[in-house]
Backbone as XML, in Angstrom:
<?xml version="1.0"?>
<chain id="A" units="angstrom">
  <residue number="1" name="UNK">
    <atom name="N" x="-10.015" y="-5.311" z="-5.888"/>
    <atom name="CA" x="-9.079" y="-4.681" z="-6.804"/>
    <atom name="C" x="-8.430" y="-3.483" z="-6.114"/>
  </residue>
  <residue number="2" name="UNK">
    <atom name="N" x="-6.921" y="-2.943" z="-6.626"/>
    <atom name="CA" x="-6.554" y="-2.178" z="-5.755"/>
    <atom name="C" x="-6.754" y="-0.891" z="-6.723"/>
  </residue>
  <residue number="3" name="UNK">
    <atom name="N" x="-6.909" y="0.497" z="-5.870"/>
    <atom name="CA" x="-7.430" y="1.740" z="-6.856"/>
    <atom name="C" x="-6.505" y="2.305" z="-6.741"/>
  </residue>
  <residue number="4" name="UNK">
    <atom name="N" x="-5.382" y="2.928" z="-5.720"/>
    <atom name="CA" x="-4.655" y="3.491" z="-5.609"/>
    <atom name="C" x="-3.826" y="3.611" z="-4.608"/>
  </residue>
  <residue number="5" name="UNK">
    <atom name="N" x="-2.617" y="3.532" z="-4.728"/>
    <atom name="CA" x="-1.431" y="3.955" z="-5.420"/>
    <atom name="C" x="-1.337" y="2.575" z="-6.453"/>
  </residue>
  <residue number="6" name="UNK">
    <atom name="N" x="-1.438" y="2.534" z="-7.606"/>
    <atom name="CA" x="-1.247" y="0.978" z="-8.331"/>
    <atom name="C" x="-0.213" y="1.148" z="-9.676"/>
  </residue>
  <residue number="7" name="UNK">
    <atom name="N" x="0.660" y="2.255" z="-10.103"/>
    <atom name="CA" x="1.825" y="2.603" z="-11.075"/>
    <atom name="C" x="2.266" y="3.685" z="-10.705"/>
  </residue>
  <residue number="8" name="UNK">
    <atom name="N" x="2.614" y="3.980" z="-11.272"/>
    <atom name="CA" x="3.937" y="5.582" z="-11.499"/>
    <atom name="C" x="4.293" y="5.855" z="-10.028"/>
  </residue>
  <residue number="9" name="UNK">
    <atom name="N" x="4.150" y="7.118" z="-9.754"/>
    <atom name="CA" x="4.885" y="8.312" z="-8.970"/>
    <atom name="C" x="4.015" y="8.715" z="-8.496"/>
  </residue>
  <residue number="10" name="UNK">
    <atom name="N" x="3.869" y="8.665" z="-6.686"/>
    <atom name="CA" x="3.059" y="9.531" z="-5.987"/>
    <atom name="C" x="3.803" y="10.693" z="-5.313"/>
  </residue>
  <residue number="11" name="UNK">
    <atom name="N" x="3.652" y="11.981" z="-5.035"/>
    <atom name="CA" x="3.799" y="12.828" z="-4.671"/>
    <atom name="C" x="3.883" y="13.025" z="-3.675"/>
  </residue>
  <residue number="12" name="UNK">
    <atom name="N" x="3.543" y="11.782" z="-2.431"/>
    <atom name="CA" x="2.757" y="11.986" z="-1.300"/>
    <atom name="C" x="4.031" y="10.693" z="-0.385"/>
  </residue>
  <residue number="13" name="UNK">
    <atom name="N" x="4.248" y="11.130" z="0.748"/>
    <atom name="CA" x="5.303" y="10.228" z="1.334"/>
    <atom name="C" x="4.138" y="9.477" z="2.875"/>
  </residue>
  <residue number="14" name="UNK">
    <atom name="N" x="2.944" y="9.563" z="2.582"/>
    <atom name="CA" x="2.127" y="9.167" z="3.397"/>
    <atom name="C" x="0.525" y="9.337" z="2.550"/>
  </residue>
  <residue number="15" name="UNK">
    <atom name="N" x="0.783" y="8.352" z="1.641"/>
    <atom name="CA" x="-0.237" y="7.900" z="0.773"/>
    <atom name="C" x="-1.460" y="7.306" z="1.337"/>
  </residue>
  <residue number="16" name="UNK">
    <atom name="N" x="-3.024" y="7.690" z="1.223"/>
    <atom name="CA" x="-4.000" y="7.067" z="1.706"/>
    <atom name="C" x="-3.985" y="5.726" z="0.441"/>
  </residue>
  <residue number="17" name="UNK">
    <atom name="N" x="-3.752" y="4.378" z="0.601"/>
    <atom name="CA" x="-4.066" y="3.573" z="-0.469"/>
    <atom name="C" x="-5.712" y="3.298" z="-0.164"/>
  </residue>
  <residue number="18" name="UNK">
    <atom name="N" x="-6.278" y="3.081" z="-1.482"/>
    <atom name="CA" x="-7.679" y="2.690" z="-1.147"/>
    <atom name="C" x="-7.839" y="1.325" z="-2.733"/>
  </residue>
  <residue number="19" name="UNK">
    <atom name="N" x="-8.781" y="0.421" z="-1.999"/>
    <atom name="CA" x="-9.092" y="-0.780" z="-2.613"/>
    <atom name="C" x="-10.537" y="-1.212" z="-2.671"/>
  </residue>
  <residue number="20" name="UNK">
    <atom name="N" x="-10.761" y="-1.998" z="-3.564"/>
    <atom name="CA" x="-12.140" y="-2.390" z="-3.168"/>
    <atom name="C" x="-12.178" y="-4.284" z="-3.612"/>
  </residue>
  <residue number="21" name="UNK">
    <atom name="N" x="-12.975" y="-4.175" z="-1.840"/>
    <atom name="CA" x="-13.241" y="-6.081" z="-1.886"/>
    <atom name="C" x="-14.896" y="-6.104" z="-2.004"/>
  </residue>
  <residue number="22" name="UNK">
    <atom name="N" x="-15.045" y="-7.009" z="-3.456"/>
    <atom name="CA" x="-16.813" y="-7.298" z="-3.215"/>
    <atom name="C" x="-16.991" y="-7.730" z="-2.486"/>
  </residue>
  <residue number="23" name="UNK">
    <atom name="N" x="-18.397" y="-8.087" z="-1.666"/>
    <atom name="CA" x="-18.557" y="-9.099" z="-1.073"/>
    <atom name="C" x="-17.610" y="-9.523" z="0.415"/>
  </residue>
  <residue number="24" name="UNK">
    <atom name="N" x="-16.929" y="-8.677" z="1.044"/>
    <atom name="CA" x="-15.800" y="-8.563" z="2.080"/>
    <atom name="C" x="-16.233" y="-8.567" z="3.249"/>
  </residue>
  <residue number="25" name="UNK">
    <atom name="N" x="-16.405" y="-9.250" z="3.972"/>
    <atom name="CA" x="-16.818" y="-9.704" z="5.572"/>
    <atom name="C" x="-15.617" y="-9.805" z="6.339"/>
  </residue>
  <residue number="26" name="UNK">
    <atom name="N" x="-15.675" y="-8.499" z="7.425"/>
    <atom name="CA" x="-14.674" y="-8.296" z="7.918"/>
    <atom name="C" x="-13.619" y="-7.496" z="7.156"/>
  </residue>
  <residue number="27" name="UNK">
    <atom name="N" x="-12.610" y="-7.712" z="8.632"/>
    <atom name="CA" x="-11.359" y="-6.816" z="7.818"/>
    <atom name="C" x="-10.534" y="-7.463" z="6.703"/>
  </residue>
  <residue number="28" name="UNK">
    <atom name="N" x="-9.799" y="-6.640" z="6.401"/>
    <atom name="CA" x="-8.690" y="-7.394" z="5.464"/>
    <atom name="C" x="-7.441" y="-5.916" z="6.003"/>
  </residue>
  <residue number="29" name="UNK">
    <atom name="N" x="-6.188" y="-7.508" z="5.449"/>
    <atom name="CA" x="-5.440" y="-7.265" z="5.497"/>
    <atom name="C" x="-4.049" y="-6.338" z="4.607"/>
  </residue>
  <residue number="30" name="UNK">
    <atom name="N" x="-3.815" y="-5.420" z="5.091"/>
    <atom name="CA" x="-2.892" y="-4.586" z="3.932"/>
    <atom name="C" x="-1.721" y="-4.173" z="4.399"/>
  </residue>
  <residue number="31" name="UNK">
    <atom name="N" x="-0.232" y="-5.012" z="3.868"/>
    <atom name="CA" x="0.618" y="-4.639" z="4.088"/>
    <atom name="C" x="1.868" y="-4.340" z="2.986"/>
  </residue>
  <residue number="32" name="UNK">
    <atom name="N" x="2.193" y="-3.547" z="3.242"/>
    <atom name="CA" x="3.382" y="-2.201" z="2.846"/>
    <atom name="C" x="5.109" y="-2.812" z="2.923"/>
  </residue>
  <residue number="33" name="UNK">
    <atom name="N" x="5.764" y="-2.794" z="1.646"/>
    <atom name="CA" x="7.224" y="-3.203" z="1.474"/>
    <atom name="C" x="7.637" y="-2.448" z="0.789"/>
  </residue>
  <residue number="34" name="UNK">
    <atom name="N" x="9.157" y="-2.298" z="0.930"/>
    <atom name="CA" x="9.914" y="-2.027" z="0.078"/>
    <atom name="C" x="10.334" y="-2.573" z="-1.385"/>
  </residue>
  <residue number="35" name="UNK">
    <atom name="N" x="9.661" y="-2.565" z="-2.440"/>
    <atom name="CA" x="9.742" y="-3.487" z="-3.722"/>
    <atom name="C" x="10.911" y="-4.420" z="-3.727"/>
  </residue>
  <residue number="36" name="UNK">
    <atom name="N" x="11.136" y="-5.465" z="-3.957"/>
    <atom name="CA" x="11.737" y="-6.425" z="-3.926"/>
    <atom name="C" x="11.924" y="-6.772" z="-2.492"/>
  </residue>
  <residue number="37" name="UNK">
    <atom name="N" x="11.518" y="-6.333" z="-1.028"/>
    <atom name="CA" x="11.396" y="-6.870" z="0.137"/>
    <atom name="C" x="10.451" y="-7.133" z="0.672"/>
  </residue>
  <residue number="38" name="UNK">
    <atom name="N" x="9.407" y="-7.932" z="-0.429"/>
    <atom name="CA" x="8.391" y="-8.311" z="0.072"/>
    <atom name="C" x="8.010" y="-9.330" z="1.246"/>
  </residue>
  <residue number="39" name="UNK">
    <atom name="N" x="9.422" y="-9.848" z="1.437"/>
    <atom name="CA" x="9.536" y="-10.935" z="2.502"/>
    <atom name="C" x="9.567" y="-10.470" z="3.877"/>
  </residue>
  <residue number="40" name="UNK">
    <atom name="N" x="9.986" y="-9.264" z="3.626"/>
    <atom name="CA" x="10.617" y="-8.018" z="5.143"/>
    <atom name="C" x="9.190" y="-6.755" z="5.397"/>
  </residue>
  <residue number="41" name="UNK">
    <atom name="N" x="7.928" y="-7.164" z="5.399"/>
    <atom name="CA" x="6.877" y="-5.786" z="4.958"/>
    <atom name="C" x="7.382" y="-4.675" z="6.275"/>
  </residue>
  <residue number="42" name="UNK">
    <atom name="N" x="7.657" y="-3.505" z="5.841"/>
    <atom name="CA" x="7.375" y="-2.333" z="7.013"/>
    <atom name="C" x="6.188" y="-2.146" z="7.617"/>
  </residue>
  <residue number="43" name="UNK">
    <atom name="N" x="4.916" y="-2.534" z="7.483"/>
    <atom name="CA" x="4.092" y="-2.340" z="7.532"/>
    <atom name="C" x="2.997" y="-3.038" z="7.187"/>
  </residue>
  <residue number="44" name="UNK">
    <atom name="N" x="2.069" y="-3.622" z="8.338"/>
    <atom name="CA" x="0.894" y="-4.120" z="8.266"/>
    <atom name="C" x="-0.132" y="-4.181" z="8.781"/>
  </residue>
  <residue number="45" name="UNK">
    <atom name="N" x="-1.587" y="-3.554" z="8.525"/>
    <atom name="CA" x="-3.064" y="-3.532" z="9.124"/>
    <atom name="C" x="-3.830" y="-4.542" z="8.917"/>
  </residue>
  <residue number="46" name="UNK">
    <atom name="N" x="-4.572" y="-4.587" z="9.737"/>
    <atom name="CA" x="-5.729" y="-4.880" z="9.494"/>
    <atom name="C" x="-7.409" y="-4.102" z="9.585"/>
  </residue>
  <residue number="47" name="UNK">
    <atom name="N" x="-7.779" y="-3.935" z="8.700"/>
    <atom name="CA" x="-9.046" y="-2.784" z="8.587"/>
    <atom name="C" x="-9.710" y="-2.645" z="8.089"/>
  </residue>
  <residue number="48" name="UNK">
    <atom name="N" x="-10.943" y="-2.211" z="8.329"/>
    <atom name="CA" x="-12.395" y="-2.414" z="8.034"/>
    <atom name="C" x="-12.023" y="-1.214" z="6.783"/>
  </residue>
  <residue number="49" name="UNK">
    <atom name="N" x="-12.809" y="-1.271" z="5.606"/>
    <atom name="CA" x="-13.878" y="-0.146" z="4.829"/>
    <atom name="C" x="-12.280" y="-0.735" z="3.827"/>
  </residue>
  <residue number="50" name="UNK">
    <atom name="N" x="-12.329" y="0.709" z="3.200"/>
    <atom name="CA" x="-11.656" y="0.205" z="1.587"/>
    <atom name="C" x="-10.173" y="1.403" z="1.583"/>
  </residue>
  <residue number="51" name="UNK">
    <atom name="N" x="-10.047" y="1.416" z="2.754"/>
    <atom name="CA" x="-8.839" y="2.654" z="2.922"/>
    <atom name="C" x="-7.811" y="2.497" z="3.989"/>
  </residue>
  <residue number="52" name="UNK">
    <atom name="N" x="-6.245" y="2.973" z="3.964"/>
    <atom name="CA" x="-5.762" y="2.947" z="5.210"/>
    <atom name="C" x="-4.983" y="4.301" z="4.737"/>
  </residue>
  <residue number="53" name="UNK">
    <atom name="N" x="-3.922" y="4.732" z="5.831"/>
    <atom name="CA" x="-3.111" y="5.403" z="5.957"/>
    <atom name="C" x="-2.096" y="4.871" z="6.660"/>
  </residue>
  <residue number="54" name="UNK">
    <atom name="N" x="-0.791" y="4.522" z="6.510"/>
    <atom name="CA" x="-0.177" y="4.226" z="7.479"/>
    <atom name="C" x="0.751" y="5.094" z="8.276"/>
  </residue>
  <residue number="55" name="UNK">
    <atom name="N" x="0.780" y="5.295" z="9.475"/>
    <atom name="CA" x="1.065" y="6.632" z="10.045"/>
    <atom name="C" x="2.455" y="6.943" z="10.097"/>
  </residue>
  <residue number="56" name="UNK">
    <atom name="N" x="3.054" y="5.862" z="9.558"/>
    <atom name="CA" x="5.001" y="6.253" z="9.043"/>
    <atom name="C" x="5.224" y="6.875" z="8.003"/>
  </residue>
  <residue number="57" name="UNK">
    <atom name="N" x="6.002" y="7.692" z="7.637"/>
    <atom name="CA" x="6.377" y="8.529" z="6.225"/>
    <atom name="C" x="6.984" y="7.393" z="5.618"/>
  </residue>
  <residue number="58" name="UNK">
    <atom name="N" x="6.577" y="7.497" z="4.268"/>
    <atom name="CA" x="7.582" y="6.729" z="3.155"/>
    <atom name="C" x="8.797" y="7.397" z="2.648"/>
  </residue>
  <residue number="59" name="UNK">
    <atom name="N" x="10.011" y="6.569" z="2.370"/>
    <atom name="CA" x="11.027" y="7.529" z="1.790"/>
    <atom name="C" x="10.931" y="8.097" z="0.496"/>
  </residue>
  <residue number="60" name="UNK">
    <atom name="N" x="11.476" y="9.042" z="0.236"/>
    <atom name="CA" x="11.424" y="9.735" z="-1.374"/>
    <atom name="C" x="12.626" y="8.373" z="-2.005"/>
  </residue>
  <residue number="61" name="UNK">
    <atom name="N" x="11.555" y="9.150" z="-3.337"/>
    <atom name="CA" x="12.445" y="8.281" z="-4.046"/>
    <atom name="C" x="12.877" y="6.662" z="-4.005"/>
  </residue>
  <residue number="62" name="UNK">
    <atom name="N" x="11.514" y="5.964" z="-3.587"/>
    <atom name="CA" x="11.994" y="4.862" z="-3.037"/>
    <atom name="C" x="10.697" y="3.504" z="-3.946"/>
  </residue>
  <residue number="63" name="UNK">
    <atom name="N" x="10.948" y="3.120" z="-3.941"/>
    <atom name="CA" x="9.323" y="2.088" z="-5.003"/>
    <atom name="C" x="9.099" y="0.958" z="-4.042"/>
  </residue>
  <residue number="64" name="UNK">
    <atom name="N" x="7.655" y="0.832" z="-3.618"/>
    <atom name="CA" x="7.057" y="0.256" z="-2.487"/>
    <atom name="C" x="6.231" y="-0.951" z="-3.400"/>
  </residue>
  <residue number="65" name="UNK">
    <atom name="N" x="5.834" y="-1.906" z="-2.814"/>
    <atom name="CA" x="5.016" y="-2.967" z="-2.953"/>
    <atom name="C" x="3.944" y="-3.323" z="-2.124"/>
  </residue>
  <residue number="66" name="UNK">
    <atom name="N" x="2.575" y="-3.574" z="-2.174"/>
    <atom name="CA" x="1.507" y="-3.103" z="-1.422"/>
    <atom name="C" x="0.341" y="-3.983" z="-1.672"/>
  </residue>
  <residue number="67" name="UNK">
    <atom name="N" x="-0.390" y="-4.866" z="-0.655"/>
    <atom name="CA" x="-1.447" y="-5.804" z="-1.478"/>
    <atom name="C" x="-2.203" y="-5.992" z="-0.267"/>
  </residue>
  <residue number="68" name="UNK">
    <atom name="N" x="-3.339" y="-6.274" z="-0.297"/>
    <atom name="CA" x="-4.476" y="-6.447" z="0.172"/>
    <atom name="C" x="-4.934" y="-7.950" z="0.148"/>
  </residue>
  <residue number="69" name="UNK">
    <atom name="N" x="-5.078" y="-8.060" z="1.420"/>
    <atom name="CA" x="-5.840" y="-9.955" z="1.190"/>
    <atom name="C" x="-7.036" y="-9.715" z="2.453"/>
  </residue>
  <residue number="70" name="UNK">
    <atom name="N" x="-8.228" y="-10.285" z="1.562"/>
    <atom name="CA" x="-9.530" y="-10.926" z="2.597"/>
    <atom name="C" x="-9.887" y="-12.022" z="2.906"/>
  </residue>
  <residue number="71" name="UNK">
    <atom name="N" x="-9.961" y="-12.563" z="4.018"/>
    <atom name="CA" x="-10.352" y="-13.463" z="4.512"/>
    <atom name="C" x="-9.071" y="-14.473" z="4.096"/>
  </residue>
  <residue number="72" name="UNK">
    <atom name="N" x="-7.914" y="-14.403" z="4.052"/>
    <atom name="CA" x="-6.871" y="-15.212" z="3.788"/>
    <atom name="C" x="-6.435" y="-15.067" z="1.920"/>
  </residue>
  <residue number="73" name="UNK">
    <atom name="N" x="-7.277" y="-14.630" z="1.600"/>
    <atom name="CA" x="-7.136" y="-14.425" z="-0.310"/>
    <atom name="C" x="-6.588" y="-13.368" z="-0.729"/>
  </residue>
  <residue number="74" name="UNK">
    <atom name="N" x="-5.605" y="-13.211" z="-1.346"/>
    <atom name="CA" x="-5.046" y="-12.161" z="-1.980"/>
    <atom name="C" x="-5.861" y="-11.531" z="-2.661"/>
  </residue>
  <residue number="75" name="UNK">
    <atom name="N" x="-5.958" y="-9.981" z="-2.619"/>
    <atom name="CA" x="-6.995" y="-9.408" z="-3.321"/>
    <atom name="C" x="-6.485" y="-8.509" z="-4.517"/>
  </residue>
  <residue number="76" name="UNK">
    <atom name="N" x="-4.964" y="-8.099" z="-4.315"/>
    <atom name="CA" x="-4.343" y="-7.406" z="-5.508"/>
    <atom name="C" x="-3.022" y="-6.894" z="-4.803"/>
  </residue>
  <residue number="77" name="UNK">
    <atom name="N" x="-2.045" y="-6.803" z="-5.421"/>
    <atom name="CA" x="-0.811" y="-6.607" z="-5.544"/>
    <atom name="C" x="-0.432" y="-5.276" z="-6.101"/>
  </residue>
  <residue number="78" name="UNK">
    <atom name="N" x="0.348" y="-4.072" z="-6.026"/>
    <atom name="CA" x="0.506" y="-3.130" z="-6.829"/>
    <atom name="C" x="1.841" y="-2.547" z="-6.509"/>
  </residue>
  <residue number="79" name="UNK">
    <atom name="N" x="2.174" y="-1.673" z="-6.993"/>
    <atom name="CA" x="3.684" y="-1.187" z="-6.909"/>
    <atom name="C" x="3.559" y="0.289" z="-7.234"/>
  </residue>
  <residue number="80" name="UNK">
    <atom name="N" x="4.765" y="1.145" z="-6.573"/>
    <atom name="CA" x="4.480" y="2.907" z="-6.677"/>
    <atom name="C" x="5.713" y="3.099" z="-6.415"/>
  </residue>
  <residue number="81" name="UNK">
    <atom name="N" x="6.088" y="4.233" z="-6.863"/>
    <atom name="CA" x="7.377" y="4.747" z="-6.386"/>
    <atom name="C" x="6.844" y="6.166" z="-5.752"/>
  </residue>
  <residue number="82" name="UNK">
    <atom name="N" x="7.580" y="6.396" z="-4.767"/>
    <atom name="CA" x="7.497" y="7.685" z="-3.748"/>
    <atom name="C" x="8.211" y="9.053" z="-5.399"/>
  </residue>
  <residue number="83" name="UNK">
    <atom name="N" x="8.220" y="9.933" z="-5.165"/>
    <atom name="CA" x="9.205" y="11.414" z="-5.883"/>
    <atom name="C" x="10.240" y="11.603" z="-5.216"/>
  </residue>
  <residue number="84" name="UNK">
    <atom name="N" x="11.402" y="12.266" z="-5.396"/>
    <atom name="CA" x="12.468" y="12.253" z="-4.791"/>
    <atom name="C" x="12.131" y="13.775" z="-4.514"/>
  </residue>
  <residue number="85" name="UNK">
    <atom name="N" x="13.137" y="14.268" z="-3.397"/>
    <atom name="CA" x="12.925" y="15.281" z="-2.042"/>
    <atom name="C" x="12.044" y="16.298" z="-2.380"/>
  </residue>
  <residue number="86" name="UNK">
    <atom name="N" x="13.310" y="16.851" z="-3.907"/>
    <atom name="CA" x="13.130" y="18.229" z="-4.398"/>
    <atom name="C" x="11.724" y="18.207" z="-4.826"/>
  </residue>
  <residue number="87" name="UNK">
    <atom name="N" x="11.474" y="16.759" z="-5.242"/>
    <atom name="CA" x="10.058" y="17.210" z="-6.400"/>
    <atom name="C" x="8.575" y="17.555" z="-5.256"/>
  </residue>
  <residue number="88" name="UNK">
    <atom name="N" x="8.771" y="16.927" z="-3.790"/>
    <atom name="CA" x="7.603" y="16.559" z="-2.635"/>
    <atom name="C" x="7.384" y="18.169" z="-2.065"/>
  </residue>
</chain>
């Protein structure tokens, strides 16, 4: 299941997302889009434990799409929007 970033407005233009896989052998996979360019991801790991960071800034003001799969299985899907300039 994914814990966070998973609705609203993060504050943060370099969000730690963190998830949790029961039972998870090995890494899994977590990659980072621009909402509705899920076909195009900016961004993708692969990594052990229940956390990443990805070391690119996100844009303000911008709503990302974000999901986690283990061992080939989708593990959860979620969506966030970045704050725009003034508010970061």
């Amino acid at each position: 299941a994914l814990e966070f970033p998973v609705r609203g407005a993060v504050a943060l233009l370099q969000p730690t997302l963190r998830w949790s896989v029961p039972d998870s052998k090995g890494p899994v996979e977590v990659v980072l889009a621009i909402a509705g360019k899920e076909d195009k991801p900016l961004a993708r790991a692969k990594v052990t434990g229940n956390s990443h960071r990805f070391p690119a800034k996100l844009q303000p003001d911008t709503e990302y799409a974000w999901k986690v799969s283990a061992a080939g299985h989708e593990v959860g899907t979620a969506r966030f929007r970045t704050l725009p300039a003034a508010a970061i």
